Amino acid sequence: MNAASDLLRRLRRHPSGVAAGVFIALLVVLALGAGLVPHFDAQAISSESMRPPSFRFPLGTDELGRSVLAGVVSGTRVSLTVGFFAALFATVIGTMLGAAAGFYGGWLDTVVMRISEFFQVIPGFILAAVIVAMTGTGLSQIITVVSLLAWPQVARVMRGEVMRVKRIEFVDAVRCLGLPERQVLLGEVVPNALAPVLAVGTLIVGQAILLEAALSFLGLSSAEQVSWGRMLNSGQRFLFNAWWLSFFPGTAIFVTVLAFNLFGDAVGAVLNPRATR
Amino acid sequence: MRFYVLSRLASGAVIVLAILVLNFVIVHIVPGDPLHALLGDFPVPPGYAEQVRAEFGLDKPIVAQLGLYLWNLAHGNLGFSFANRSPVLELIAARLGPTLLLMLPALFFAAVVGVVLGLAAAPRAGSVQDSALTALSLFGYSVPVFWLGQIIVIVFAIRLGWLPAQGMRNMREDFQGWDAVEDILKHLVLPGFSVMIFYVAVVARVARASVGEALHQDYVLTAQAKGLSRRTILWRHVLPNAMIPVVTVIGYNFGQTMTGAILVETVFAWPGIGNLFITSITNRDYPVLQGIFLLVSVSVVLINIVTDLLYSALDPRVRSAHEREGPSRARMAPTGDGGTARSAKVAHHERGL
């Protein structure tokens, strides 16, 4: 109980992070509910094409008379799916490799760190675009590529934390109980090193959403799926006469990524009160 | 120092080799015949497919294929683009100029603006300037650069009509001399601004951190004790030291700017590498896509090496650390003077892929 109230007290010091968390929760609800409302079909075409925002179409319509509002709502699904799964895979891979590298050291550490350095040096977006262009534009390809590019960030943080935690006395105490090294790592060191990783993982959600949007903007997404980046791609052709086609989907990307950045910063600050920003 | 230079070049060479191998792997993970990945979807003349099959030894064992692949690349053979009727290398080289024209001024102004913002915010933590900088950097990290470009076009080119929306030149008139320069500059403002924003955020964050750090050094106390004015201390003692991490963060973010430029070019129809990239995606012109990835990554590696060398040239402490202990110690030492630059590099990599 005490720990929970302590956490709440610390959360209160980050109102923007709390607001961002509430916003993200609303987005999740929206994404889950998007398919349930029947007249909210993002693909439904109508005769009222290229209408500016009005009472009937609050965010206007596109060249096929599809509602921009329905598109923005249904685009939440693609963005959140890619964001969550890419961040999840990147965090799992990065945690495992970073923990092993930091705990065992030696050649394993060198290899993992060199590979992660490699992925941080090369221009990730261009690589992602090339791979997706050549292997196909499905969501699973995009998720794979993004997690492939993002795990080194997690691995670096995890490695540093594991190196710090493994030097604390309690780890030696556990060793004296006769636990095997593997169990010391998985049962004692990793749980105590996870906190900063959660913050990085949250930030990766935002980056993944941004990357997916950029790929869709270049046309690298499935044509059947409505996504924010894809809407900006078609909006590009009508910049001169339909500002609403670009303005609203882009605002959705911006606000969502901003929310994950704010939330990630707050998570980092709350879980690790000693670290100064 | 010579050892340091050589070891940086060697590790750069390893990374370049890894990039080449990665490209080779991509060709082979593409579903279907690797030949398809080497040719793309654009129709090629009869016989050319057989020629490529022989050149890259596609009927040979995989190790021999890798060898031939590297051999071909080492000889500048990045393939031929039938969509553009030109060798890939020449095609990309021709587009390099406009992209650099877009990037370099944006880099320069971002560095200046970022440093000024960092200088204004650092001595007054929690002030209006400080909060403004935090807000700006959050904006820079969160905004999709292509969308920012679209909004800027809608507002400044379409609504207000101040500046041209598309292209690098006015196609209706044939300007000569200074008029042509002015014409290009006018076209440069909006896309350049879009590229710049992310960079300003990165530089300002690092500049604030490093100015803040430099302000607490002993030599500042000494300077204050000597009775120097605040302004003199800031300009003569703090700024030169605080600039070192800023220089490195600019170098390390070269690749990110190139990515930004590629996305912005598609919004503004700027005739550089980004435009080539998007048309090659549409044409499924794989050799060009791979060639762009290859050349951009190799240039990023080169710029990183130059940045590392510049860093140790600028900071005598790092230089002597290299001379004393050899490069690996100086780079890895957690409390060493390499710390700021490494953390600057990592700080950037915490945000953005």
XYZ file of C-alpha atoms in Angstrom:
630
model
C 0.000 0.000 0.000
C 2.723 2.347 1.009
C 4.606 1.836 -2.234
C 1.452 2.493 -4.253
C 0.661 5.738 -2.484
C 4.281 6.763 -2.876
C 4.013 6.104 -6.613
C 0.816 8.147 -6.815
C 2.443 11.010 -4.953
C 5.334 11.025 -7.389
C 2.974 10.788 -10.353
C 1.220 13.931 -9.184
C 4.426 15.869 -9.739
C 4.149 15.149 -13.477
C 0.746 16.477 -14.512
C 1.650 16.510 -18.213
C 2.646 12.850 -17.993
C -0.638 11.978 -16.290
C -2.610 13.885 -18.937
C -0.654 12.056 -21.642
C -1.436 8.718 -19.965
C -5.153 9.509 -19.867
C -5.032 10.521 -23.532
C -3.317 7.256 -24.468
C -5.949 5.284 -22.555
C -8.667 7.119 -24.529
C -6.880 6.309 -27.793
C -6.805 2.632 -26.884
C -10.547 2.683 -26.221
C -11.077 4.476 -29.534
C -8.954 1.944 -31.410
C -10.767 -1.008 -29.869
C -14.190 0.546 -30.457
C -13.529 1.867 -33.975
C -14.840 -1.261 -35.690
C -17.943 -1.541 -33.532
C -19.736 1.607 -34.695
C -21.394 0.664 -37.990
C -21.937 4.055 -39.672
C -18.367 4.970 -38.882
C -16.878 3.084 -41.824
C -13.669 4.775 -42.957
C -13.873 3.142 -46.383
C -17.495 4.107 -47.110
C -17.581 6.371 -50.151
C -20.270 8.978 -50.727
C -21.230 11.486 -53.400
C -20.136 14.365 -51.171
C -16.477 14.538 -52.114
C -13.914 17.153 -51.044
C -16.241 18.862 -48.573
C -14.594 21.153 -46.002
C -15.345 20.499 -42.317
C -19.059 20.894 -41.607
C -21.652 19.719 -39.106
C -22.300 16.536 -41.092
C -18.600 15.816 -41.698
C -16.749 17.442 -38.779
C -13.314 16.962 -40.384
C -14.444 17.125 -44.030
C -14.358 14.470 -46.753
C -11.740 13.283 -49.253
C -11.801 12.873 -53.029
C -14.016 9.782 -52.782
C -16.385 11.357 -50.263
C -14.988 9.336 -47.359
C -15.242 10.950 -43.940
C -11.869 12.201 -42.659
C -13.093 11.808 -39.066
C -13.819 8.118 -39.628
C -10.384 7.768 -41.247
C -8.588 9.428 -38.338
C -10.472 7.256 -35.835
C -9.793 4.056 -37.710
C -6.153 5.032 -38.327
C -5.679 4.853 -34.563
C -5.737 1.075 -34.912
C -2.801 0.818 -37.302
C -0.696 3.324 -35.379
C -1.298 1.782 -31.959
C -0.864 -1.783 -33.244
C 2.463 -0.988 -34.855
C 3.550 1.146 -31.890
C 2.730 -1.383 -29.188
C 3.967 -4.522 -30.900
C 7.150 -2.964 -32.243
C 7.936 -1.549 -28.799
C 7.085 -4.863 -27.144
C 9.358 -6.925 -29.407
C 12.142 -4.347 -29.258
C 11.916 -4.278 -25.470
C 11.933 -8.071 -25.126
C 14.862 -8.549 -27.530
C 16.769 -5.590 -26.120
C 16.193 -6.667 -22.524
C 17.436 -10.198 -23.145
C 20.512 -9.195 -25.141
C 21.338 -6.227 -22.920
C 20.965 -8.272 -19.731
C 23.150 -11.090 -21.051
C 25.767 -8.620 -22.304
C 25.895 -6.677 -19.053
C 25.870 -9.731 -16.795
C 28.305 -12.054 -18.546
C 30.530 -9.415 -20.173
C 33.432 -10.647 -22.280
C 33.024 -11.468 -25.957
C 29.217 -11.617 -25.693
C 29.176 -8.023 -24.472
C 31.499 -6.918 -27.272
C 29.432 -8.609 -29.972
C 26.078 -7.302 -28.726
C 27.394 -3.786 -28.275
C 29.055 -3.699 -31.703
C 25.834 -4.874 -33.367
C 23.789 -2.304 -31.482
C 26.281 0.400 -32.426
C 25.925 -0.653 -36.055
C 22.161 -0.237 -35.939
C 22.512 3.166 -34.324
C 24.920 4.446 -36.957
C 23.060 3.441 -40.106
C 20.121 5.608 -41.203
C 17.269 3.511 -39.847
C 14.392 5.033 -41.748
C 16.012 4.513 -45.149
C 16.828 0.906 -44.281
C 13.255 0.362 -43.112
C 11.883 1.860 -46.323
C 14.140 -0.310 -48.505
C 13.237 -3.516 -46.642
C 9.507 -2.804 -46.641
C 9.564 -1.757 -50.316
C 11.282 -5.011 -51.252
C 9.574 -7.509 -48.946
C 6.021 -6.202 -48.801
C 3.946 -3.637 -46.975
C 2.080 -5.766 -44.430
C 1.816 -4.675 -40.810
C 3.934 -7.622 -39.678
C 6.803 -6.556 -41.951
C 6.651 -3.021 -40.592
C 6.534 -4.233 -36.982
C 9.503 -6.555 -37.600
C 11.594 -3.845 -39.208
C 10.839 -1.275 -36.514
C 11.683 -3.654 -33.682
C 14.862 -4.649 -35.486
C 15.881 -0.989 -35.547
C 14.768 -0.109 -32.026
C 16.097 -2.903 -29.793
C 19.621 -1.440 -29.433
C 18.257 1.501 -27.413
C 16.752 -0.939 -24.911
C 19.834 -3.159 -24.910
C 22.120 -0.239 -24.065
C 20.000 0.907 -21.145
C 19.485 -2.644 -19.879
C 23.174 -3.437 -20.107
C 24.086 -0.347 -18.076
C 21.490 -1.116 -15.400
C 22.503 -4.767 -15.131
C 26.145 -3.759 -14.761
C 25.137 -1.425 -11.936
C 22.796 -3.842 -10.170
C 25.119 -6.847 -10.313
C 27.659 -4.989 -8.185
C 25.204 -4.378 -5.326
C 25.811 -6.543 -2.257
C 22.506 -8.395 -2.253
C 23.500 -10.154 -5.461
C 26.532 -11.617 -3.717
C 24.283 -12.591 -0.818
C 22.023 -14.490 -3.214
C 25.064 -16.174 -4.729
C 26.103 -17.343 -1.264
C 22.764 -19.132 -1.024
C 24.029 -21.281 -3.842
C 21.772 -20.120 -6.665
C 23.137 -20.816 -10.148
C 24.288 -17.778 -12.152
C 21.376 -18.020 -14.584
C 18.919 -17.798 -11.743
C 20.800 -14.907 -10.163
C 20.478 -13.028 -13.448
C 16.846 -13.841 -14.226
C 15.451 -13.923 -10.701
C 17.390 -11.159 -8.968
C 19.271 -8.826 -11.310
C 16.826 -8.430 -14.198
C 13.751 -7.515 -12.087
C 15.787 -4.832 -10.345
C 17.088 -3.432 -13.609
C 13.807 -3.241 -15.524
C 12.547 0.199 -14.454
C 14.467 2.422 -16.897
C 13.741 -0.037 -19.686
C 10.026 0.601 -19.299
C 10.594 4.302 -19.933
C 12.628 3.610 -23.062
C 9.994 1.129 -24.228
C 7.303 3.796 -23.921
C 9.388 6.246 -25.943
C 9.841 3.572 -28.636
C 6.059 3.364 -29.073
C 6.102 7.001 -30.170
C 9.074 6.481 -32.480
C 7.450 3.418 -34.035
C 4.253 5.364 -34.714
C 6.284 8.139 -36.332
C 8.227 5.654 -38.454
C 5.106 3.814 -39.583
C 3.517 7.135 -40.529
C 6.601 8.114 -42.546
C 6.577 4.765 -44.381
C 2.872 5.059 -45.182
C 3.444 8.620 -46.296
C 5.887 7.278 -48.900
C 3.174 4.830 -49.969
C 4.730 1.911 -48.119
C 1.606 0.570 -46.463
C -1.212 -1.702 -47.428
C -3.774 0.101 -49.588
C -6.731 -1.592 -47.887
C -5.821 -0.261 -44.484
C -6.599 3.318 -43.487
C -3.626 4.844 -41.676
C -2.676 8.382 -40.781
C 0.447 8.355 -42.937
C -1.505 7.058 -45.902
C -4.068 9.840 -45.485
C -1.235 12.382 -45.581
C 0.067 10.687 -48.706
C -3.222 11.252 -50.531
C -3.617 14.667 -48.922
C -0.326 15.702 -50.547
C -2.028 15.726 -53.967
C -4.715 18.112 -52.742
C -2.629 20.536 -50.676
C -3.811 23.416 -52.852
C -7.529 22.901 -52.390
C -8.198 20.713 -49.351
C -6.132 21.590 -46.281
C -8.265 19.377 -44.026
C -7.011 16.211 -45.727
C -3.522 16.899 -44.375
C -4.209 18.890 -41.260
C -6.259 16.427 -39.207
C -4.425 13.114 -39.784
C -1.093 14.888 -39.181
C -2.381 16.449 -35.983
C -3.397 12.968 -34.853
C 0.163 11.672 -35.439
C 1.740 14.667 -33.745
C -0.474 14.611 -30.650
C -0.175 10.836 -30.243
C 3.625 10.810 -30.542
C 3.798 13.801 -28.196
C 1.655 11.919 -25.674
C 3.973 8.899 -25.745
C 7.020 11.144 -25.374
C 5.508 12.961 -22.373
C 4.286 9.724 -20.854
C 7.654 8.033 -21.365
C 9.465 10.927 -19.703
C 7.045 10.789 -16.765
C 7.431 7.005 -16.448
C 11.197 7.440 -16.396
C 11.034 10.162 -13.752
C 8.554 8.320 -11.545
C 10.310 4.945 -11.657
C 13.720 6.435 -11.166
C 13.370 9.404 -8.791
C 17.128 9.714 -8.268
C 17.879 10.488 -11.896
C 17.788 14.166 -12.712
C 16.493 15.156 -16.107
C 46.966 10.198 -32.117
C 47.975 8.395 -35.270
C 46.933 5.122 -33.687
C 43.562 6.637 -32.854
C 43.012 7.824 -36.432
C 43.937 4.417 -37.808
C 41.710 2.548 -35.395
C 38.745 4.808 -36.168
C 39.299 4.227 -39.893
C 39.518 0.486 -39.294
C 36.294 0.322 -37.302
C 34.642 2.498 -39.954
C 35.761 0.018 -42.596
C 34.234 -2.837 -40.598
C 30.924 -0.984 -40.371
C 30.942 -0.274 -44.115
C 31.606 -3.965 -44.761
C 28.705 -4.848 -42.463
C 26.458 -2.450 -44.403
C 27.416 -4.147 -47.680
C 26.704 -7.572 -46.202
C 23.366 -6.310 -44.887
C 22.454 -5.157 -48.397
C 23.368 -8.599 -49.699
C 21.194 -10.228 -47.029
C 18.239 -8.023 -48.018
C 18.567 -9.172 -51.627
C 18.307 -12.749 -50.400
C 15.472 -12.401 -47.881
C 13.175 -10.970 -50.530
C 10.667 -13.707 -51.357
C 11.318 -15.352 -54.701
C 14.332 -15.186 -56.984
C 17.169 -12.883 -55.791
C 17.435 -11.871 -59.435
C 14.123 -10.071 -59.012
C 15.585 -8.072 -56.102
C 18.597 -7.135 -58.219
C 16.486 -6.025 -61.182
C 13.333 -4.546 -59.685
C 9.942 -4.540 -61.383
C 10.692 -2.210 -64.243
C 10.874 -4.138 -67.558
C 14.455 -4.877 -68.575
C 15.664 -5.731 -72.099
C 16.014 -9.432 -72.948
C 19.418 -10.783 -72.090
C 20.062 -8.289 -69.300
C 18.647 -10.657 -66.675
C 21.083 -13.358 -67.808
C 23.922 -10.858 -67.704
C 23.099 -9.901 -64.096
C 22.689 -13.561 -63.150
C 26.208 -14.218 -64.423
C 27.717 -11.022 -62.956
C 26.418 -11.796 -59.488
C 26.968 -15.556 -59.839
C 23.449 -16.437 -58.772
C 23.976 -20.100 -59.666
C 27.056 -20.321 -57.433
C 27.232 -21.118 -53.694
C 26.123 -18.334 -51.362
C 29.645 -17.461 -50.171
C 30.836 -17.042 -53.754
C 27.774 -14.861 -54.376
C 28.679 -12.646 -51.450
C 32.228 -12.360 -52.782
C 31.001 -11.382 -56.245
C 28.513 -8.928 -54.736
C 31.254 -7.155 -52.787
C 33.522 -7.257 -55.830
C 30.873 -5.598 -57.983
C 30.168 -2.906 -55.397
C 33.872 -2.252 -54.844
C 34.093 -1.480 -58.559
C 31.255 1.003 -58.379
C 28.794 -1.363 -60.001
C 25.584 -0.604 -58.118
C 23.476 -1.864 -60.987
C 21.563 -0.161 -63.771
C 18.219 1.580 -63.498
C 16.136 0.925 -66.584
C 13.405 3.219 -65.297
C 15.922 6.074 -65.576
C 18.146 4.584 -68.281
C 21.224 5.294 -66.220
C 23.722 3.493 -63.988
C 22.589 3.753 -60.355
C 25.772 5.411 -59.145
C 25.576 8.234 -61.713
C 21.879 8.660 -61.034
C 22.397 9.184 -57.308
C 25.465 11.368 -57.792
C 23.430 13.699 -60.006
C 20.851 14.148 -57.227
C 23.376 14.717 -54.461
C 23.793 18.439 -55.163
C 20.194 19.528 -54.545
C 19.969 17.397 -51.386
C 23.144 18.923 -49.963
C 21.877 22.368 -50.944
C 18.800 21.649 -48.855
C 20.663 20.064 -45.932
C 23.753 22.165 -45.350
C 22.142 25.597 -44.841
C 19.512 23.939 -42.627
C 22.305 22.343 -40.597
C 24.140 25.620 -40.279
C 21.145 27.657 -39.165
C 19.974 24.904 -36.836
C 23.378 24.927 -35.158
C 23.312 28.703 -34.711
C 19.717 28.859 -33.479
C 20.175 25.812 -31.261
C 23.280 27.238 -29.587
C 21.632 30.628 -29.039
C 18.601 28.949 -27.461
C 20.793 26.723 -25.309
C 22.832 29.736 -24.146
C 19.664 31.641 -23.276
C 18.125 28.758 -21.319
C 21.075 27.166 -19.506
C 21.929 29.794 -16.870
C 18.290 30.141 -15.847
C 16.904 26.666 -15.142
C 13.130 26.744 -14.744
C 12.790 30.140 -16.428
C 10.538 31.016 -19.333
C 13.435 30.483 -21.755
C 14.107 27.087 -20.234
C 10.495 25.939 -20.492
C 10.278 27.283 -24.044
C 13.304 25.206 -24.978
C 11.792 22.089 -23.411
C 8.563 22.678 -25.324
C 10.433 23.285 -28.567
C 12.482 20.117 -28.227
C 9.382 18.055 -27.450
C 7.781 19.554 -30.553
C 10.854 18.771 -32.664
C 10.940 15.148 -31.487
C 7.223 14.562 -31.940
C 6.231 16.317 -35.151
C 6.281 14.313 -38.388
C 8.601 16.370 -40.572
C 6.618 15.701 -43.780
C 3.423 16.916 -42.154
C 5.166 20.028 -40.881
C 6.219 20.617 -44.501
C 2.642 20.245 -45.723
C 1.315 22.698 -43.127
C 4.041 25.210 -43.965
C 3.120 24.944 -47.658
C -0.565 25.449 -46.909
C 0.060 28.509 -44.719
C 2.999 30.318 -46.307
C 2.781 29.300 -49.956
C -0.914 28.754 -50.613
C -2.751 31.029 -48.149
C -0.260 33.868 -47.805
C 1.455 33.377 -51.155
C 4.789 34.569 -49.792
C 7.003 31.817 -51.144
C 6.876 29.109 -53.822
C 5.395 25.759 -52.802
C 7.117 23.315 -55.111
C 10.399 22.626 -56.847
C 13.801 24.250 -56.772
C 13.385 26.687 -59.654
C 10.674 28.733 -61.257
C 9.802 26.726 -64.365
C 7.993 29.580 -66.126
C 10.901 31.949 -66.259
C 14.509 31.469 -67.211
C 16.468 33.446 -64.641
C 20.144 34.206 -65.135
C 22.933 35.224 -62.776
C 21.860 36.657 -59.422
C 18.197 36.370 -60.309
C 18.631 32.604 -60.591
C 20.344 32.471 -57.195
C 17.560 34.520 -55.648
C 15.001 32.236 -57.258
C 16.619 29.127 -55.766
C 16.941 30.773 -52.346
C 13.233 31.599 -52.380
C 12.438 27.969 -53.125
C 14.826 26.866 -50.396
C 13.255 28.721 -47.459
C 10.224 26.526 -46.701
C 11.775 23.063 -47.178
C 14.935 24.222 -45.401
C 12.894 25.383 -42.436
C 11.111 22.011 -42.258
C 14.422 20.127 -42.236
C 15.842 22.499 -39.642
C 13.248 22.113 -36.873
C 14.226 18.642 -35.640
C 17.856 19.677 -35.651
C 17.243 22.842 -33.665
C 15.558 20.691 -31.017
C 18.515 18.294 -30.833
C 21.207 20.993 -30.804
C 19.371 23.191 -28.286
C 18.979 20.303 -25.841
C 22.648 19.399 -26.001
C 23.751 23.043 -25.941
C 21.684 23.699 -22.828
C 23.134 20.653 -21.075
C 26.729 21.412 -21.981
C 26.511 25.143 -21.224
C 24.931 24.239 -17.886
C 27.783 21.848 -17.201
C 30.475 24.328 -18.248
C 28.988 27.004 -15.993
C 29.794 24.893 -12.938
C 33.448 24.318 -13.753
C 36.237 25.644 -11.591
C 37.585 27.908 -14.298
C 34.323 29.847 -14.279
C 34.755 30.414 -10.556
C 38.318 31.538 -11.203
C 37.131 33.917 -13.897
C 34.503 35.331 -11.559
C 37.146 35.765 -8.857
C 39.278 37.690 -11.351
C 36.359 40.076 -11.658
C 35.510 39.372 -15.291
C 32.086 40.434 -16.476
C 29.318 37.887 -16.929
C 29.376 38.448 -20.656
C 33.120 37.870 -20.977
C 32.900 34.682 -18.922
C 30.067 33.375 -21.061
C 31.670 34.198 -24.398
C 35.315 33.554 -23.686
C 35.288 30.697 -21.184
C 31.971 28.912 -21.242
C 31.054 28.957 -24.915
C 34.274 27.501 -26.407
C 34.111 24.562 -24.009
C 30.391 24.061 -24.362
C 30.677 24.054 -28.165
C 32.598 20.789 -28.255
C 29.628 18.484 -27.546
C 27.538 20.630 -29.885
C 29.936 19.988 -32.757
C 29.784 16.267 -32.112
C 26.006 16.139 -31.893
C 25.785 17.932 -35.225
C 28.045 15.334 -36.810
C 26.316 12.351 -35.267
C 22.926 13.556 -36.494
C 23.950 13.870 -40.121
C 22.094 10.684 -41.030
C 18.948 11.852 -39.292
C 19.022 15.119 -41.245
C 19.478 13.231 -44.487
C 16.389 11.195 -43.612
C 14.506 14.383 -42.835
C 15.636 15.882 -46.125
C 14.425 12.826 -48.033
C 10.944 13.099 -46.522
C 10.781 16.869 -46.971
C 11.849 16.593 -50.617
C 8.783 14.504 -51.387
C 6.524 17.232 -49.972
C 8.220 20.062 -51.859
C 9.092 18.153 -55.050
C 12.708 19.131 -54.419
C 14.768 17.401 -57.136
C 17.218 15.574 -54.853
C 17.849 12.074 -53.547
C 14.531 11.980 -51.695
C 12.621 12.503 -54.896
C 14.629 9.781 -56.591
C 13.877 7.555 -53.599
C 10.112 8.019 -53.823
C 9.955 7.538 -57.601
C 12.063 4.408 -57.213
C 9.630 3.096 -54.597
C 6.771 3.705 -57.017
C 8.670 2.061 -59.896
C 9.896 -0.782 -57.646
C 13.342 0.123 -58.862
C 15.211 -1.891 -56.211
C 18.798 -1.263 -57.352
C 18.281 2.473 -56.880
C 16.727 2.018 -53.412
C 19.614 -0.169 -52.298
C 22.114 2.201 -53.836
C 20.655 5.151 -51.938
C 20.745 3.223 -48.665
C 24.331 2.218 -49.358
C 25.616 5.676 -50.238
C 23.755 7.445 -47.436
C 24.980 4.978 -44.815
C 28.559 5.077 -46.042
C 28.532 8.868 -45.942
C 27.054 8.768 -42.432
C 29.886 6.477 -41.320
C 32.443 8.823 -42.868
C 30.909 11.888 -41.208
C 30.910 10.039 -37.890
C 34.621 9.304 -38.221
C 35.342 12.924 -39.140
C 33.274 14.011 -36.124
C 35.204 11.719 -33.783
C 38.514 13.020 -35.101
C 37.315 16.619 -34.901
C 36.187 16.005 -31.353
C 39.563 14.780 -30.233
C 41.264 17.608 -32.125
C 39.055 20.207 -30.407
C 39.385 18.810 -26.920
C 42.995 18.524 -25.766
C 41.946 16.346 -22.824
C 40.556 13.673 -25.121
C 43.584 13.937 -27.356
C 46.002 13.325 -24.519
C 43.790 10.501 -23.245
C 44.134 8.810 -26.631
C 47.858 9.295 -26.574
C 48.190 7.944 -23.043
C 45.886 5.007 -23.042
C 44.957 4.136 -26.584
C 41.516 4.634 -28.052
C 39.442 1.935 -26.430
C 40.156 3.098 -22.905
C 39.508 6.714 -23.735
C 36.240 5.887 -25.432
C 34.967 3.502 -22.823
C 36.049 5.261 -19.641
C 32.757 6.116 -17.905
C 34.095 9.249 -16.263
C 36.512 10.114 -19.057
C 36.232 13.289 -21.015
C 34.703 11.359 -23.868
C 31.635 11.167 -21.663
C 29.894 14.287 -22.859
C 30.129 13.447 -26.512
C 29.080 9.865 -25.939
C 26.149 10.974 -23.857
C 25.309 13.526 -26.534
C 25.284 10.716 -29.065
C 23.193 8.521 -26.832
C 20.921 11.406 -25.852
C 20.043 11.798 -29.480
C 19.548 8.119 -29.992
C 17.105 7.929 -27.127
C 14.696 9.647 -29.479
C 14.291 8.798 -33.112
C 15.237 5.758 -35.094
